[in-house]
XYZ file of C-alpha atoms in Angstrom:
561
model
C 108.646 -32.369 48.544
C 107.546 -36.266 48.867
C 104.768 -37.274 51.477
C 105.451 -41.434 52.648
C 103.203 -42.866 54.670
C 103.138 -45.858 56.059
C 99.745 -47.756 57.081
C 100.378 -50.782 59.755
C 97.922 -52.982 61.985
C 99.031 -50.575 65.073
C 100.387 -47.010 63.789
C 100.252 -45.133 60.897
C 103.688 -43.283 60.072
C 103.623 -39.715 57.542
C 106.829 -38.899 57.170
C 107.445 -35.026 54.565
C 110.824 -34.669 52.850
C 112.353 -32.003 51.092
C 115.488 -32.166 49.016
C 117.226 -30.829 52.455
C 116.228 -33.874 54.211
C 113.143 -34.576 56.571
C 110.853 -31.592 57.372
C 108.426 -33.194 59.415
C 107.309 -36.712 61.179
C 104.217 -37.960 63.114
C 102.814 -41.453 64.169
C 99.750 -41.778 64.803
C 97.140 -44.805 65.333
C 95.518 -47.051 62.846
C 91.847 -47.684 63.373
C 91.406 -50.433 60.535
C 87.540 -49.957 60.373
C 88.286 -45.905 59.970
C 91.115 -45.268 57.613
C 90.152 -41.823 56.244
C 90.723 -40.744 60.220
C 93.675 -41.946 60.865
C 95.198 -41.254 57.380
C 93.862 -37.786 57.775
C 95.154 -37.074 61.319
C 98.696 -38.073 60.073
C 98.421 -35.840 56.573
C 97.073 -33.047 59.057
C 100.099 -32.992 61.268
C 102.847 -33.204 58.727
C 101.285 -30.446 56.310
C 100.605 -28.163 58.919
C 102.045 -24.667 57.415
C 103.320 -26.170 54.571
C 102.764 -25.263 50.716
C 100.923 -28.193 49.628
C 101.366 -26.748 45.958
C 105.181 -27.596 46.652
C 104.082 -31.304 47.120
C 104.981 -33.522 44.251
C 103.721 -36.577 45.419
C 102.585 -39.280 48.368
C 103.877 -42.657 48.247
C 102.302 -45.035 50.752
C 103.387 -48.440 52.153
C 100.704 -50.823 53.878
C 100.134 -53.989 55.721
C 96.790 -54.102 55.513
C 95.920 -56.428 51.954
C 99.314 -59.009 53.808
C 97.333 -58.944 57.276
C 94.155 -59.855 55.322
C 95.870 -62.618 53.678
C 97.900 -63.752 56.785
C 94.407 -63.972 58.842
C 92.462 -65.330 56.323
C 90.033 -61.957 55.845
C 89.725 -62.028 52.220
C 86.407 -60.795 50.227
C 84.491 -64.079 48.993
C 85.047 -63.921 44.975
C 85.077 -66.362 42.667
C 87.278 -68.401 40.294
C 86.428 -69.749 36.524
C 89.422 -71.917 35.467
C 89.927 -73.502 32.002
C 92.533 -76.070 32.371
C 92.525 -78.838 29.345
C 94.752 -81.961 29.293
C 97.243 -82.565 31.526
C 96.882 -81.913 35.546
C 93.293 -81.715 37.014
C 92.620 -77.462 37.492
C 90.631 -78.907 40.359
C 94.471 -79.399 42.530
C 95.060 -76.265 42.247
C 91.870 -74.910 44.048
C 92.212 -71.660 46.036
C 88.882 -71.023 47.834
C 84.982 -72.409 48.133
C 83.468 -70.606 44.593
C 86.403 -72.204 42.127
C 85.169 -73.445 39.244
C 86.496 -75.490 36.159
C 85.193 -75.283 32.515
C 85.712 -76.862 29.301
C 88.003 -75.119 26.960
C 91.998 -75.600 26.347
C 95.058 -73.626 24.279
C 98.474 -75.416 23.452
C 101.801 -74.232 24.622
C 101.911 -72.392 20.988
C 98.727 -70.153 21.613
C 96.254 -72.563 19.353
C 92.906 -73.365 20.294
C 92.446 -77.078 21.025
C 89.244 -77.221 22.384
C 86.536 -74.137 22.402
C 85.444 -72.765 25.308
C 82.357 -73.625 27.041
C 80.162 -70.574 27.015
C 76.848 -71.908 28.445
C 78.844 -73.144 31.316
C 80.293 -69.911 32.011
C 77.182 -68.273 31.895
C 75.712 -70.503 34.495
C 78.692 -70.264 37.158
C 77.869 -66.359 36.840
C 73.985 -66.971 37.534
C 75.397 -68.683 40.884
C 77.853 -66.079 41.710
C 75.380 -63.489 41.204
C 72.756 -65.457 43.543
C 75.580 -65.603 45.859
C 76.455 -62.165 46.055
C 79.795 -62.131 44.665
C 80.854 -59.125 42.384
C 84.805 -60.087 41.787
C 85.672 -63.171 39.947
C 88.997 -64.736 38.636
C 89.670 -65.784 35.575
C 92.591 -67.997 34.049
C 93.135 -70.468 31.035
C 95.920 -72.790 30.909
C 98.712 -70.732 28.310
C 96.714 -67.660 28.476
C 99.950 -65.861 27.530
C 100.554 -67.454 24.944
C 96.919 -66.549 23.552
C 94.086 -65.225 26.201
C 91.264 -65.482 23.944
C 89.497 -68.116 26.562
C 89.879 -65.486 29.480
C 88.981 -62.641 27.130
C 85.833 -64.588 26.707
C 84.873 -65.445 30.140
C 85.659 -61.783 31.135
C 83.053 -60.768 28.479
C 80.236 -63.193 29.476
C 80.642 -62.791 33.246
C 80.368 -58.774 33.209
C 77.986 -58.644 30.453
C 75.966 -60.906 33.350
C 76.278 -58.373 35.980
C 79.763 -59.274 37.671
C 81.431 -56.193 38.742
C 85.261 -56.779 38.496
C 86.552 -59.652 36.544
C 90.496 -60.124 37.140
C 92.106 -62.259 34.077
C 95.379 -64.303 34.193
C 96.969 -63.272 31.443
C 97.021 -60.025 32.642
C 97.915 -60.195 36.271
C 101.235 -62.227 35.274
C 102.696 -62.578 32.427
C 105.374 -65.563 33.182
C 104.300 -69.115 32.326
C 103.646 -71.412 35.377
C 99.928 -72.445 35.390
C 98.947 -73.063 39.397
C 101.142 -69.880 40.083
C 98.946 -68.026 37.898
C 95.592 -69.964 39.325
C 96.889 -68.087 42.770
C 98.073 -65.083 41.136
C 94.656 -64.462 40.237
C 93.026 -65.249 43.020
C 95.009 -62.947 45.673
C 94.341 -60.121 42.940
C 90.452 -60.835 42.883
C 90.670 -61.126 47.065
C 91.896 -57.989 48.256
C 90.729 -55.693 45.561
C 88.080 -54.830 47.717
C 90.194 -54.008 50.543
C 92.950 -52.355 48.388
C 89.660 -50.291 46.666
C 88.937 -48.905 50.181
C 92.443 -47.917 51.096
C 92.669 -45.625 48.436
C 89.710 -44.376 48.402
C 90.659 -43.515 52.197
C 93.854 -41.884 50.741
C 91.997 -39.755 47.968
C 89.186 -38.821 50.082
C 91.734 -37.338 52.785
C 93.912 -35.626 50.759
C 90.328 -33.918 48.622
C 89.731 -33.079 52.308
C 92.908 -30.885 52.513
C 92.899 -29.694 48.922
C 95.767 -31.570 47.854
C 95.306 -32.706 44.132
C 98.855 -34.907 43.394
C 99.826 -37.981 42.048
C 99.155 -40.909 44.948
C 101.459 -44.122 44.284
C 101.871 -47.558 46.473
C 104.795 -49.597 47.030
C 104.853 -53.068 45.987
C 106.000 -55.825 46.936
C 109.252 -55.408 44.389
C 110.200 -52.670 46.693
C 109.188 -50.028 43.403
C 106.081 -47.624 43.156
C 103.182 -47.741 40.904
C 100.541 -45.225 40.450
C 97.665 -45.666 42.802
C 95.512 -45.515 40.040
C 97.047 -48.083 38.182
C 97.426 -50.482 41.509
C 93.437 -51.277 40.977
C 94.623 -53.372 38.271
C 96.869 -55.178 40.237
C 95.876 -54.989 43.780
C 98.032 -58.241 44.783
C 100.955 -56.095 43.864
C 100.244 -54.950 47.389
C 100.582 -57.610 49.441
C 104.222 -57.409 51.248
C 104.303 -53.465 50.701
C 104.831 -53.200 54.625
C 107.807 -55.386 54.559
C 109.282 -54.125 51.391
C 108.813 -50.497 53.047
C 111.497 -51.738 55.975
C 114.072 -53.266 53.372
C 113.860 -49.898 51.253
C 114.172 -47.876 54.228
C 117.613 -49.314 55.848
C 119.580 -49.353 52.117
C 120.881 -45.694 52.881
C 122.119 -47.045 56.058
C 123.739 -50.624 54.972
C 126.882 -51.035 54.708
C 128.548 -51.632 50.930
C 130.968 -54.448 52.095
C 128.904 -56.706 54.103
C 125.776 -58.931 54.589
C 123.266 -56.787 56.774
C 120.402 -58.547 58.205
C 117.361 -56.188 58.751
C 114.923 -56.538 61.577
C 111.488 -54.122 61.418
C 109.747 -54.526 64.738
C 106.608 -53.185 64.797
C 103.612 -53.426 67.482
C 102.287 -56.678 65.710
C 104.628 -58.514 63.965
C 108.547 -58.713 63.393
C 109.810 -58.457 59.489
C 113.074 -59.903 58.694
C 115.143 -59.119 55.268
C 118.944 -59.325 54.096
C 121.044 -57.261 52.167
C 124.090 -58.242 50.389
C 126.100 -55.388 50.242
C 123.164 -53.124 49.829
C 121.197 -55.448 47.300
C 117.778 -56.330 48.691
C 117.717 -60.839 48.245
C 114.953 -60.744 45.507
C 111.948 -63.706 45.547
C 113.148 -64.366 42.283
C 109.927 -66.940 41.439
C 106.988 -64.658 43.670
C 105.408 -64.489 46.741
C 104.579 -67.746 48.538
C 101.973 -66.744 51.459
C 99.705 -69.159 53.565
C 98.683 -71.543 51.013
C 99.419 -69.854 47.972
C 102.190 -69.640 45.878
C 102.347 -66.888 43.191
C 104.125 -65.004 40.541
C 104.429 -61.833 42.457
C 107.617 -60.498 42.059
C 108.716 -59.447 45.506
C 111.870 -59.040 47.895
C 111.952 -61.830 49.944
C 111.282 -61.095 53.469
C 109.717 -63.214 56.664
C 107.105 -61.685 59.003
C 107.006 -63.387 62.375
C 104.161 -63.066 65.299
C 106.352 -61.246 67.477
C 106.067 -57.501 68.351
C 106.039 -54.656 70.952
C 102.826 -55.208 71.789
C 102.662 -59.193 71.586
C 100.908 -61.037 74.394
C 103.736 -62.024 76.972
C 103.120 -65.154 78.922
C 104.905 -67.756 81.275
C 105.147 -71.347 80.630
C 107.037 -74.064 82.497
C 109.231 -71.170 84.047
C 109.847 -69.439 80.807
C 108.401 -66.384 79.109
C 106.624 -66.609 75.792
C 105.995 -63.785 73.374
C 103.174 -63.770 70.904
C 102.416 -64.462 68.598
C 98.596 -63.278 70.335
C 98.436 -59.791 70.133
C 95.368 -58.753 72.493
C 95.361 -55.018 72.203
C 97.745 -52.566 73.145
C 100.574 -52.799 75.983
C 98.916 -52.034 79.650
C 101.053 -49.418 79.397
C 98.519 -47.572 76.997
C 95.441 -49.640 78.605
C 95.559 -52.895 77.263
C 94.506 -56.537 78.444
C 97.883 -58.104 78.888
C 101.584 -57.713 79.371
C 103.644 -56.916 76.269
C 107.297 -56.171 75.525
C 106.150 -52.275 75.323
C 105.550 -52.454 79.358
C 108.562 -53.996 79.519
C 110.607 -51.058 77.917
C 108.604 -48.405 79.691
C 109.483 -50.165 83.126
C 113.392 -50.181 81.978
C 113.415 -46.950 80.356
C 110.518 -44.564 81.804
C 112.490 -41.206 80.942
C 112.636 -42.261 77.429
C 109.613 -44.545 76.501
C 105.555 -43.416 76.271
C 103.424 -44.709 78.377
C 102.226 -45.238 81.972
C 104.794 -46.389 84.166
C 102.253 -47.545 87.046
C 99.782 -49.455 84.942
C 103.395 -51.332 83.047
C 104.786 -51.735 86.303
C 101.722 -53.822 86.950
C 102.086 -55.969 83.689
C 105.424 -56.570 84.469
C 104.558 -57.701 88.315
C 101.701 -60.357 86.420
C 105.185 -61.785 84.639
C 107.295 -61.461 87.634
C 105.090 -63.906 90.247
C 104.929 -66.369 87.439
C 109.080 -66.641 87.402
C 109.153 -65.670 90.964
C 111.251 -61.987 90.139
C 110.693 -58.470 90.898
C 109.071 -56.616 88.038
C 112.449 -55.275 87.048
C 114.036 -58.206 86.709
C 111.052 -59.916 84.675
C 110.657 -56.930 82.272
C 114.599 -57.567 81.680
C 113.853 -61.432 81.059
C 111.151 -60.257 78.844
C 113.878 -58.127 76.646
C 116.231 -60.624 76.788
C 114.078 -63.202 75.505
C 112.260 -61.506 72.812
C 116.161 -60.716 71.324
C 116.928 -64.421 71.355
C 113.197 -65.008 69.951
C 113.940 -62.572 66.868
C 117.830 -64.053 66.541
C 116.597 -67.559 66.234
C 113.875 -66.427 63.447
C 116.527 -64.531 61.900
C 118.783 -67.924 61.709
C 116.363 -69.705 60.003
C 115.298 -67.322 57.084
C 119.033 -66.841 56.565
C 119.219 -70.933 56.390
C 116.264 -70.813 54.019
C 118.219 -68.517 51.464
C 121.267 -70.428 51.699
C 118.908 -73.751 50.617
C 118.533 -72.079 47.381
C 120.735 -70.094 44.543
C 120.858 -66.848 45.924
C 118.874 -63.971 43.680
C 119.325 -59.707 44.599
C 117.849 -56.970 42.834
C 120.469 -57.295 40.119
C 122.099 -60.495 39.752
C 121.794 -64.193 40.347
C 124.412 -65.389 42.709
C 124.925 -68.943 42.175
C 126.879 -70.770 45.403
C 126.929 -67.458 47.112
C 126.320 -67.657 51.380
C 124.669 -65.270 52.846
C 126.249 -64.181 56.014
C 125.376 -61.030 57.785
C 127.810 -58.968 59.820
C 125.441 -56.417 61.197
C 122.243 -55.519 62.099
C 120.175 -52.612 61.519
C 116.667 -51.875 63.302
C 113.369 -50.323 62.790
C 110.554 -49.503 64.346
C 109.475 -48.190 67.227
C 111.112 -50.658 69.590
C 114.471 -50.138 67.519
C 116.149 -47.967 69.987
C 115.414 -49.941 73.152
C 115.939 -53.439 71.661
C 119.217 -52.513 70.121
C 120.744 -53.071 73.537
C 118.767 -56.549 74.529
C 120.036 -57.292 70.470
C 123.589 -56.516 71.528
C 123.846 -59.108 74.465
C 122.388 -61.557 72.312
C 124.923 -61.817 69.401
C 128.586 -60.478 67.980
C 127.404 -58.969 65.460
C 127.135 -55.181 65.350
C 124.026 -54.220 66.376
C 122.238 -50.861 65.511
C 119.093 -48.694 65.070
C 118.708 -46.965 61.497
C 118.262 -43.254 62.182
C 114.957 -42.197 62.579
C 114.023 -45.646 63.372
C 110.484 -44.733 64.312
C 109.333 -43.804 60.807
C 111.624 -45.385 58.673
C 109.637 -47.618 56.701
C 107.661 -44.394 55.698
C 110.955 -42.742 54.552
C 112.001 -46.066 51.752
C 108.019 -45.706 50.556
C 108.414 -42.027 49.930
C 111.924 -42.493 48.129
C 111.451 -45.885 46.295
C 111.547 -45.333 42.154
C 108.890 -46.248 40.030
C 109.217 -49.984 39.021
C 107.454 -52.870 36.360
C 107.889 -55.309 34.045
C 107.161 -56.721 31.337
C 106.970 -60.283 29.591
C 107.276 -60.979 26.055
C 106.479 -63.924 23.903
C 107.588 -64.268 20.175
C 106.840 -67.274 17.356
C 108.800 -66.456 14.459
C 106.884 -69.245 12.942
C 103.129 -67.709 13.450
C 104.467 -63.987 12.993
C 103.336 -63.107 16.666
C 104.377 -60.585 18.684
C 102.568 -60.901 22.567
C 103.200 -58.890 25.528
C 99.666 -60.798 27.648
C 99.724 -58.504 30.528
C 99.071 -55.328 28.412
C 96.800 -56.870 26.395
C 99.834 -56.672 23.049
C 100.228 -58.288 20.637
C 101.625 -57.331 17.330
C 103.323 -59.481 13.639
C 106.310 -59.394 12.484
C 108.580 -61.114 10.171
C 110.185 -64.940 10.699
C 113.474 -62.834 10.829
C 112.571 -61.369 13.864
C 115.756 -61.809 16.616
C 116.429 -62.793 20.574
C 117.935 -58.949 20.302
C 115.159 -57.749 18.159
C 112.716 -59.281 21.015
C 115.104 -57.492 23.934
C 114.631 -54.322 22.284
C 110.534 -54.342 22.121
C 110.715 -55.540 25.583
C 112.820 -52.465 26.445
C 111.408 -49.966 24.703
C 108.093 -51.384 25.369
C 108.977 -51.199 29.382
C 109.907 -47.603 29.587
C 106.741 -46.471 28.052
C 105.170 -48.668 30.779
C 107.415 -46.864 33.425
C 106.450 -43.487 32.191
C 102.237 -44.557 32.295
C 103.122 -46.048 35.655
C 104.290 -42.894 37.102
C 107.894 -42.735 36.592
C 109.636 -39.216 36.838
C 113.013 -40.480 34.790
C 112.890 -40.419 31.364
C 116.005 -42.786 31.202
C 114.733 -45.547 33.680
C 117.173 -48.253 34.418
C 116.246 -51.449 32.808
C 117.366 -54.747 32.559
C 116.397 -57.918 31.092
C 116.113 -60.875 33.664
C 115.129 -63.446 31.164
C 115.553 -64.214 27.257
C 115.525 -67.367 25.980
C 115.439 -68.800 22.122
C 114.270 -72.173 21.558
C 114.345 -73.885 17.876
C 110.791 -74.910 16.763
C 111.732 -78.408 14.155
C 109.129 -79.967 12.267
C 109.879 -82.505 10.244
C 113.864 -82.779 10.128
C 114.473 -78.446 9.670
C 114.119 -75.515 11.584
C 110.617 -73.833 10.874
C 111.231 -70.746 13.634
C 111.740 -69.736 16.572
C 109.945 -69.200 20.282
C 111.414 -66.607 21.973
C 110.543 -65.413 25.574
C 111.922 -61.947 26.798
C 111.342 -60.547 30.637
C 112.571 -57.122 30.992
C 112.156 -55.079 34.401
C 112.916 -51.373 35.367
C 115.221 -52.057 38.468
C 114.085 -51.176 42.723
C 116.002 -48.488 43.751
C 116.057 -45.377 45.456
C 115.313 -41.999 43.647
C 118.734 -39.346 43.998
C 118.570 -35.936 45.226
C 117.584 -36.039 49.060
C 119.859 -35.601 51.854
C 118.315 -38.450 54.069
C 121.309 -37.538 56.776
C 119.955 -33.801 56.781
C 116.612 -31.864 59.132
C 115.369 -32.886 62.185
C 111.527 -33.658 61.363
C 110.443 -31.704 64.215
């Protein structure tokens, strides 16, 4: 059996499958500033009489490293960049502590310029006086040779700094200011990311349950918890990778499917063509950074079941405020929830008087009865969703259009149907409906969903490798590789390490297959000429272990009573 669970701003979802399908559900609520509670309470009700020797292992999803990002609640660390010629480091700065230092490498891994130890030294005096424990570190061609950042790591923990994150390590793909961010999102939410799994392991030592705990990235693939300390920005856009992985059972083969997760905070759009999750081939751009995050590409709006709903000018406006929970559960404000439970009191939560009363607040504004406002309300939050839909669909039609397995050059995204998730799936589907001609439906088991794709997503990574031919090198900068070999070494000889190299990363990552399906998404051989002849080659080689879903559980089977 797999535990998923699925931590969000508003409700936590545990979810236990068997190979018969799902045993058991619950949803319960988050309390951000008590994790091990609320993570507890959801383990409690799902394990309840079961064999927890017969668990194999609990995958979780989370929005809580993207909602720090989003809002800006990031741990103060600090960044040590070594940029050399070319563009100032200092354009590229990410937050208050950055720092630049002498000290440079070429695009072939040589040292121009040696680093400036006394300087590093001093910026970790500062840091120190400033109380920060987590620094970044990156050197301009790091992966190409990451003695600078192997350096600075040394000197700033040998200080006193607690966690030092390094470039080279955190990406291994060549794009400098990429990296810079990379880095920095890494360095930012470690602390968060530290606490959620220490919520995780502490509640699961609380029920005696000693198995293997992994987290889905942003790829829509798992990784060890464990290993996730050492990449903590892997993290960010788990939530919304959790809603892509969870409707693929339910797309359809033959069409475009546009995929809408409403939650209580925020709405997360993705698109599948023909069951492939649209890839961000490049990495994650959020807020004001742009990194080298591999990740499916997805949009989160403001706009969810329990947004703030308003009236301005005569209309209604929905979020993207979210002031508490809906009236209906003793909140501030009116929200699309107490709209719902005033349509649909039989078969929503909640208390009918006290949304009844949120719903008469909307109705004087438009002059209507509260029935007929809570149906404006519906009505426009479909439209609202629609129109955010249009325009991520526009934005991956601007560009060549990547999936999870193939580039599609000229290719148009067009979705013929529409699956939901989330708790507002079922009673949005209708509103949806009115809204467009497209087909229109909740994935089953809309409610917990998101927790289902995190407990069934396969164990993904990747590698990048960099070859001279001329120097004899071998590097693989994000495991810390590097290796000669002869000038006679091949692109092919260079796919193969990467392969082989990849699965034995898979299997330390926590992959069950011992065949995992690869692929190489990048190689490249480029002529080095000195003088009027060839004098080698240098070769770059990205290989990744392809998202997918594991086989072997009847999703359409068990009622998760």
């Amino acid at each position: 059996m797999i535990i998923g669970l699925d931590v969000g701003g508003t409700h936590t979802d545990v979810v236990l499958i068997g190979q018969g399908g799902l045993i058991r559900q619950t949803k319960v609520p988050t309390d951000p500033e008590n994790l091990f509670e609320s993570i507890l309470s959801g383990l409690e009700s799902v394990i309840r009489d079961t064999d927890t020797a017969s668990v194999e292992r609990i995958v979780l999803s989370t929005t809580l490293t993207t909602n720090a990002v989003v809002t800006g609640k990031l741990e103060t660390v600090g960044m040590v960049v070594a940029g050399g010629p070319g563009l100032d480091p200092m354009l590229f700065r990410c937050c208050e502590d950055y720092h630049t230092v002498a000290g440079s490498v070429d695009h072939r891994g040589r040292v121009v310029e040696g680093l400036d130890r006394d300087a590093v030294e001093a910026l970790a005096d500062g840091f120190l006086a400033r109380g920060i424990r987590t620094v970044g570190v990156v050197g301009k061609f790091s992966t190409r040779n990451p003695a600078h950042e192997q350096r600075m790591e040394e000197i700033l923990k040998k200080k006193g700094i607690e966690r030092v994150f390094t470039g080279h390590t955190v990406s291994g793909q060549l794009n400098f200011p990429r990296r810079i961010h990379t880095t920095f999102l890494n360095a930012s939410v470690y602390a968060i990311h530290r606490r959620f799994y220490e919520s995780v392991r502490d509640s699961l030592k609380e029920k005696g349950i000693d198995i293997p705990i992994y987290i889905l990235k942003a790829d829509g693939g798992t990784m060890e918890m464990a290993t996730s300390m050492i990449y903590p920005g892997e993290s960010v856009m788990s939530g919304p990778s959790a809603s892509v992985m969870g409707a693929i059972p339910w797309a359809s083969e033959s069409v475009d499917t546009l995929v809408l997760d409403v939650g209580g905070t925020t709405t997360d759009i993705a698109i599948l063509v023909k069951c492939a999750p649209v890839l961000e081939p490049l990495g994650i751009s959020i807020g004001p950074w742009h990194t080298l995050i591999r990740s499916l590409k997805s949009t989160s709006v403001g706009l969810g079941g329990d947004s703030q709903v308003r009236v301005e000018n005569g209309a209604v406006v929905i979020g993207p405020q979210r002031l508490g929970p809906a009236m209906a559960f003793g909140g501030p404000e009116p929200t699309p929830t107490d709209a719902m439970v005033v349509l649909d009191p039989d078969g929503t939560q909640g208390d009918l008087a006290l949304a009844q009363e949120g719903m008469r607040l909307v109705g004087e504004a438009l002059g209507l009865p509260p029935e007929e406002a809570a149906r404006k309300v519906m009505e426009t939050m479909g439209h609202t969703i629609l129109d955010h839909a249009r325009k991520a669909v526009a934005e991956i039609n601007a560009k060549p259009v990547y999936t999870i397995h193939e580039m599609m050059e000229g290719y148009r995204v067009a979705p013929e149907e529409i699956l939901l998730l989330g708790g507002p799936a079922q009673a949005l589907s209708g509103y949806l409906a009115d809204c467009t001609d497209k087909a229109v439906r909740p994935v089953p088991r809309w409610g917990v969903a998101n927790a289902i794709g995190a407990a069934l997503a396969r164990t993904t990574c990747e590698v990048t490798l960099f070859a001279d031919t001329e120097k004899g090198v071998i590097l693989i900068p994000e495991e810390n590789y590097s290796k000669t070999m002869d000038h006679h070494y091949t692109l092919a000889d260079a796919e193969e390490t990467a392969r082989n190299f990849l699965v034995e990363k898979a299997r330390q990552a926590g992959s069950r297959t011992a065949s995992p399906e690869t692929e190489i998404v990048e190689s490249i051989a480029f002529n080095m000429v000195r003088g009027f002849r060839t004098t080698g080659k240098n070769i770059r080689v990205r290989a990744q272990v392809k998202p997918g879903l594991i086989e072997g559980y009847d999703l359409k089977a068990g009622d998760g009573s």
